[in-house]
Amino acid sequence: MLLTGRQPENPLPLRGISEIRTGMMSSMHATPTDSDSLDVETFANPVQQRRFATAMERIASARAPGNPVRIFVSAGPRAMNGPKWDNWLALIAESLPDGVEILHYRQVFNDDRPYDWGSIVEDLDGLIIVGKQKRPGSRVYLLGPIARLELRSLVARKPVLLYGHNLGLIPVIDCKSQVLAPEDAPRLKLIAPKRWRKDSATLQAALHALTPASEDTSTGQHTNVVDHLAHPFAAPPR
């Protein structure tokens, strides 16, 4: 079991999960049509936004001082091997609250520990998806089957955000989505709103939920490597 085998730090009550799933996942099933416009600040309706904010506040208020906050940055091999990867990670870090631990595939999975999302998901406090931009300047991002499943595993109970190139972090609830074929390994298309604002209430709520509860949060630094824990994602002893 990962770390101490604990349950998620801030699980939502059953009613809360149901409510936030209604708010988040209903926007996740919208299918764009020719008449749809991207000229909006968010694709979430006011009820979905309120439910999201309430759930994020519940997560923030339940976090105990000193508990680490870990967010996973999910990106495909092409993105991670590209020349902009380090810059993207730096921009993501600058957008997150101080003290958040940023993890990604190369830190967690390797030849000795193959990819196993189920072994780490319950100890993550959030997820950032780096999708493939349809074309330069586009607000359309494509997610492969693995990223789609990772998103679905957390979207109903933790902050899940899209990293939009030139847009910054966008809560997935604010995006329009479309499931793409093939059916046996569906991909996901996320469309960022054209008038997206970085001071949106949903983003502020998500960042609040990702803020470590500590007496001293003035360090001004992000922890990119979890060095205060001894191999936190190591395989359990046999």
CSV table of C-alpha atoms in Angstrom, one decimal:
chain,number,residue,atom,x,y,z
A,1,MET,CA,0.0,0.0,0.0
A,2,LEU,CA,1.2,3.5,-0.8
A,3,LEU,CA,2.9,5.3,2.1
A,4,THR,CA,1.1,4.2,5.2
A,5,GLY,CA,-1.9,2.7,3.5
A,6,ARG,CA,-4.1,5.5,4.7
A,7,GLN,CA,-7.4,6.5,3.2
A,8,PRO,CA,-7.6,9.8,1.2
A,9,GLU,CA,-7.0,12.7,3.5
A,10,ASN,CA,-10.1,14.6,2.5
A,11,PRO,CA,-12.7,12.2,1.2
A,12,LEU,CA,-16.0,13.8,0.4
A,13,PRO,CA,-19.1,12.4,2.1
A,14,LEU,CA,-21.2,10.2,-0.1
A,15,ARG,CA,-23.7,13.1,-0.6
A,16,GLY,CA,-20.8,15.4,-1.4
A,17,ILE,CA,-19.4,13.0,-4.0
A,18,SER,CA,-22.8,12.7,-5.6
A,19,GLU,CA,-23.3,16.5,-5.8
A,20,ILE,CA,-19.9,17.2,-7.1
A,21,ARG,CA,-20.1,14.4,-9.6
A,22,THR,CA,-23.3,15.9,-10.8
A,23,GLY,CA,-21.7,19.3,-11.2
A,24,MET,CA,-18.4,18.1,-12.7
A,25,MET,CA,-19.4,15.1,-14.8
A,26,SER,CA,-22.5,16.6,-16.4
A,27,SER,CA,-20.2,19.2,-18.0
A,28,MET,CA,-17.9,16.3,-19.0
A,29,HIS,CA,-20.5,14.8,-21.3
A,30,ALA,CA,-21.4,17.8,-23.3
A,31,THR,CA,-20.9,17.3,-27.0
A,32,PRO,CA,-20.0,20.5,-29.0
A,33,THR,CA,-22.2,21.3,-32.0
A,34,ASP,CA,-21.7,23.8,-34.8
A,35,SER,CA,-24.0,26.2,-33.0
A,36,ASP,CA,-22.0,26.1,-29.8
A,37,SER,CA,-19.8,29.1,-29.1
A,38,LEU,CA,-16.5,29.3,-27.2
A,39,ASP,CA,-17.2,32.9,-26.4
A,40,VAL,CA,-17.9,32.3,-22.7
A,41,GLU,CA,-16.0,32.5,-19.4
A,42,THR,CA,-17.0,29.0,-18.4
A,43,PHE,CA,-19.0,26.1,-19.7
A,44,ALA,CA,-20.2,25.2,-16.2
A,45,ASN,CA,-23.6,26.5,-15.1
A,46,PRO,CA,-24.0,28.5,-11.8
A,47,VAL,CA,-25.2,25.5,-9.9
A,48,GLN,CA,-22.2,23.4,-11.0
A,49,GLN,CA,-19.9,26.2,-10.0
A,50,ARG,CA,-21.4,26.6,-6.6
A,51,ARG,CA,-21.2,22.8,-5.9
A,52,PHE,CA,-17.6,22.8,-7.1
A,53,ALA,CA,-16.7,25.7,-4.8
A,54,THR,CA,-18.4,24.0,-1.8
A,55,ALA,CA,-16.6,20.8,-2.4
A,56,MET,CA,-13.2,22.6,-2.7
A,57,GLU,CA,-13.9,24.5,0.5
A,58,ARG,CA,-14.7,21.2,2.2
A,59,ILE,CA,-11.4,19.8,1.1
A,60,ALA,CA,-9.5,22.8,2.3
A,61,SER,CA,-11.2,23.0,5.7
A,62,ALA,CA,-10.5,19.3,6.3
A,63,ARG,CA,-6.7,19.4,5.7
A,64,ALA,CA,-4.7,19.2,8.9
A,65,PRO,CA,-1.6,21.5,9.3
A,66,GLY,CA,1.6,19.8,8.2
A,67,ASN,CA,-0.1,17.4,5.8
A,68,PRO,CA,1.6,17.4,2.4
A,69,VAL,CA,-0.3,18.4,-0.7
A,70,ARG,CA,0.7,16.3,-3.8
A,71,ILE,CA,-0.5,17.1,-7.3
A,72,PHE,CA,0.3,14.9,-10.3
A,73,VAL,CA,1.1,16.4,-13.7
A,74,SER,CA,0.0,14.0,-16.3
A,75,ALA,CA,1.6,14.4,-19.7
A,76,GLY,CA,2.3,12.0,-22.6
A,77,PRO,CA,5.8,11.0,-23.7
A,78,ARG,CA,5.9,13.5,-26.6
A,79,ALA,CA,5.2,16.4,-24.2
A,80,MET,CA,7.7,15.2,-21.6
A,81,ASN,CA,10.4,14.7,-24.3
A,82,GLY,CA,9.7,18.0,-25.9
A,83,PRO,CA,11.8,21.1,-25.5
A,84,LYS,CA,9.1,23.0,-23.6
A,85,TRP,CA,8.5,20.4,-20.9
A,86,ASP,CA,10.8,22.0,-18.2
A,87,ASN,CA,9.3,25.4,-19.0
A,88,TRP,CA,5.8,24.1,-18.7
A,89,LEU,CA,6.6,22.5,-15.3
A,90,ALA,CA,8.0,25.8,-14.1
A,91,LEU,CA,4.9,27.7,-15.2
A,92,ILE,CA,2.7,25.2,-13.5
A,93,ALA,CA,4.7,25.5,-10.3
A,94,GLU,CA,4.4,29.3,-10.4
A,95,SER,CA,0.6,29.0,-10.6
A,96,LEU,CA,0.2,26.7,-7.6
A,97,PRO,CA,0.2,27.6,-3.9
A,98,ASP,CA,3.5,27.5,-2.1
A,99,GLY,CA,4.5,24.2,-0.7
A,100,VAL,CA,2.7,21.9,-3.2
A,101,GLU,CA,4.6,18.8,-4.1
A,102,ILE,CA,4.6,18.4,-7.9
A,103,LEU,CA,4.9,14.8,-9.2
A,104,HIS,CA,5.0,13.3,-12.7
A,105,TYR,CA,5.7,10.0,-14.4
A,106,ARG,CA,9.5,10.2,-14.4
A,107,GLN,CA,9.6,10.7,-10.6
A,108,VAL,CA,7.1,8.0,-9.8
A,109,PHE,CA,7.3,5.3,-12.4
A,110,ASN,CA,10.5,3.7,-13.8
A,111,ASP,CA,11.9,0.4,-14.9
A,112,ASP,CA,11.7,-0.9,-11.4
A,113,ARG,CA,8.2,0.4,-10.8
A,114,PRO,CA,6.0,0.1,-13.9
A,115,TYR,CA,3.0,2.4,-14.4
A,116,ASP,CA,0.3,1.6,-11.9
A,117,TRP,CA,-2.1,4.5,-11.4
A,118,GLY,CA,-4.2,2.6,-8.8
A,119,SER,CA,-1.2,2.4,-6.5
A,120,ILE,CA,-0.9,6.1,-6.1
A,121,VAL,CA,-4.2,7.7,-6.9
A,122,GLU,CA,-5.6,7.7,-3.3
A,123,ASP,CA,-2.6,9.6,-2.0
A,124,LEU,CA,-2.9,12.4,-4.6
A,125,ASP,CA,-4.6,15.7,-3.7
A,126,GLY,CA,-5.1,16.8,-7.3
A,127,LEU,CA,-4.3,16.3,-11.0
A,128,ILE,CA,-3.1,18.6,-13.8
A,129,ILE,CA,-3.6,17.3,-17.3
A,130,VAL,CA,-1.2,18.5,-20.1
A,131,GLY,CA,-3.2,17.7,-23.2
A,132,LYS,CA,-2.1,17.7,-26.8
A,133,GLN,CA,-3.0,21.1,-28.3
A,134,LYS,CA,-5.0,20.6,-31.5
A,135,ARG,CA,-2.9,23.3,-33.2
A,136,PRO,CA,-0.9,26.4,-32.0
A,137,GLY,CA,-3.2,28.9,-30.5
A,138,SER,CA,-6.1,26.5,-30.3
A,139,ARG,CA,-8.3,26.1,-27.2
A,140,VAL,CA,-8.9,22.5,-28.0
A,141,TYR,CA,-6.8,19.8,-26.2
A,142,LEU,CA,-6.8,16.1,-26.8
A,143,LEU,CA,-6.3,13.5,-24.1
A,144,GLY,CA,-5.3,9.9,-24.7
A,145,PRO,CA,-7.0,6.9,-23.1
A,146,ILE,CA,-4.7,6.9,-20.1
A,147,ALA,CA,-5.1,10.6,-19.3
A,148,ARG,CA,-8.8,10.2,-19.7
A,149,LEU,CA,-9.0,7.4,-17.1
A,150,GLU,CA,-6.7,9.3,-14.8
A,151,LEU,CA,-9.0,12.3,-15.0
A,152,ARG,CA,-12.1,10.2,-14.4
A,153,SER,CA,-10.6,8.7,-11.3
A,154,LEU,CA,-10.2,12.0,-9.5
A,155,VAL,CA,-12.6,14.5,-11.2
A,156,ALA,CA,-15.5,13.8,-8.8
A,157,ARG,CA,-13.5,14.3,-5.6
A,158,LYS,CA,-10.3,16.3,-6.0
A,159,PRO,CA,-9.2,19.4,-7.9
A,160,VAL,CA,-8.5,18.4,-11.6
A,161,LEU,CA,-7.2,21.0,-13.9
A,162,LEU,CA,-6.2,21.4,-17.5
A,163,TYR,CA,-2.9,23.1,-18.3
A,164,GLY,CA,-3.8,25.4,-21.2
A,165,HIS,CA,-0.8,26.7,-23.2
A,166,ASN,CA,-0.9,30.5,-22.9
A,167,LEU,CA,-3.9,30.2,-20.7
A,168,GLY,CA,-2.6,28.7,-17.5
A,169,LEU,CA,-4.5,26.3,-15.2
A,170,ILE,CA,-8.2,25.8,-15.9
A,171,PRO,CA,-10.5,23.6,-13.8
A,172,VAL,CA,-11.9,20.8,-15.9
A,173,ILE,CA,-15.4,21.7,-14.8
A,174,ASP,CA,-15.0,25.0,-16.8
A,175,CYS,CA,-14.2,23.1,-20.0
A,176,LYS,CA,-16.5,21.5,-22.6
A,177,SER,CA,-15.7,17.9,-23.4
A,178,GLN,CA,-16.3,15.3,-26.0
A,179,VAL,CA,-15.5,11.6,-25.9
A,180,LEU,CA,-13.7,10.5,-29.1
A,181,ALA,CA,-13.5,7.0,-30.8
A,182,PRO,CA,-12.4,4.3,-30.7
A,183,GLU,CA,-14.8,2.9,-28.2
A,184,ASP,CA,-12.3,0.3,-26.8
A,185,ALA,CA,-9.8,3.1,-25.9
A,186,PRO,CA,-11.7,6.4,-26.0
A,187,ARG,CA,-9.9,9.7,-26.0
A,188,LEU,CA,-11.2,12.9,-24.7
A,189,LYS,CA,-11.4,16.4,-26.2
A,190,LEU,CA,-11.4,19.3,-23.8
A,191,ILE,CA,-12.3,22.8,-25.0
A,192,ALA,CA,-11.3,25.8,-22.9
A,193,PRO,CA,-13.7,28.7,-22.8
A,194,LYS,CA,-12.7,31.6,-25.0
A,195,ARG,CA,-13.1,34.3,-22.3
A,196,TRP,CA,-11.4,32.3,-19.6
A,197,ARG,CA,-10.2,34.4,-16.7
A,198,LYS,CA,-7.4,33.5,-14.3
A,199,ASP,CA,-9.3,35.2,-11.5
A,200,SER,CA,-12.3,32.9,-11.9
A,201,ALA,CA,-14.1,31.7,-8.8
A,202,THR,CA,-13.6,28.1,-9.7
A,203,LEU,CA,-9.9,28.4,-10.2
A,204,GLN,CA,-9.5,30.3,-6.9
A,205,ALA,CA,-11.6,27.6,-5.2
A,206,ALA,CA,-9.4,24.8,-6.7
A,207,LEU,CA,-6.2,26.6,-5.6
A,208,HIS,CA,-7.6,27.1,-2.1
A,209,ALA,CA,-8.2,23.3,-1.9
A,210,LEU,CA,-4.6,22.7,-2.9
A,211,THR,CA,-3.1,25.1,-0.4
A,212,PRO,CA,-1.2,23.3,2.4
A,213,ALA,CA,-2.4,24.0,5.9
A,214,SER,CA,0.6,25.3,7.7
A,215,GLU,CA,1.6,27.9,10.3
A,216,ASP,CA,4.4,29.0,7.9
A,217,THR,CA,3.4,29.2,4.2
A,218,SER,CA,5.8,32.0,3.4
A,219,THR,CA,8.6,30.0,2.0
A,220,GLY,CA,7.8,31.0,-1.5
A,221,GLN,CA,9.0,27.6,-2.9
A,222,HIS,CA,7.5,24.6,-4.5
A,223,THR,CA,8.7,21.1,-3.7
A,224,ASN,CA,9.3,19.4,-7.1
A,225,VAL,CA,10.9,16.3,-5.6
A,226,VAL,CA,9.5,14.6,-2.5
A,227,ASP,CA,12.8,14.5,-0.7
A,228,HIS,CA,11.5,14.6,2.9
A,229,LEU,CA,10.0,11.1,2.4
A,230,ALA,CA,12.1,8.1,1.7
A,231,HIS,CA,10.9,6.9,-1.7
A,232,PRO,CA,7.2,7.5,-1.1
A,233,PHE,CA,6.1,5.5,-4.1
A,234,ALA,CA,8.4,2.6,-3.6
A,235,ALA,CA,6.9,-0.9,-3.9
A,236,PRO,CA,5.9,-2.4,-0.6
A,237,PRO,CA,8.2,-5.0,0.9
A,238,ARG,CA,7.5,-8.6,0.0
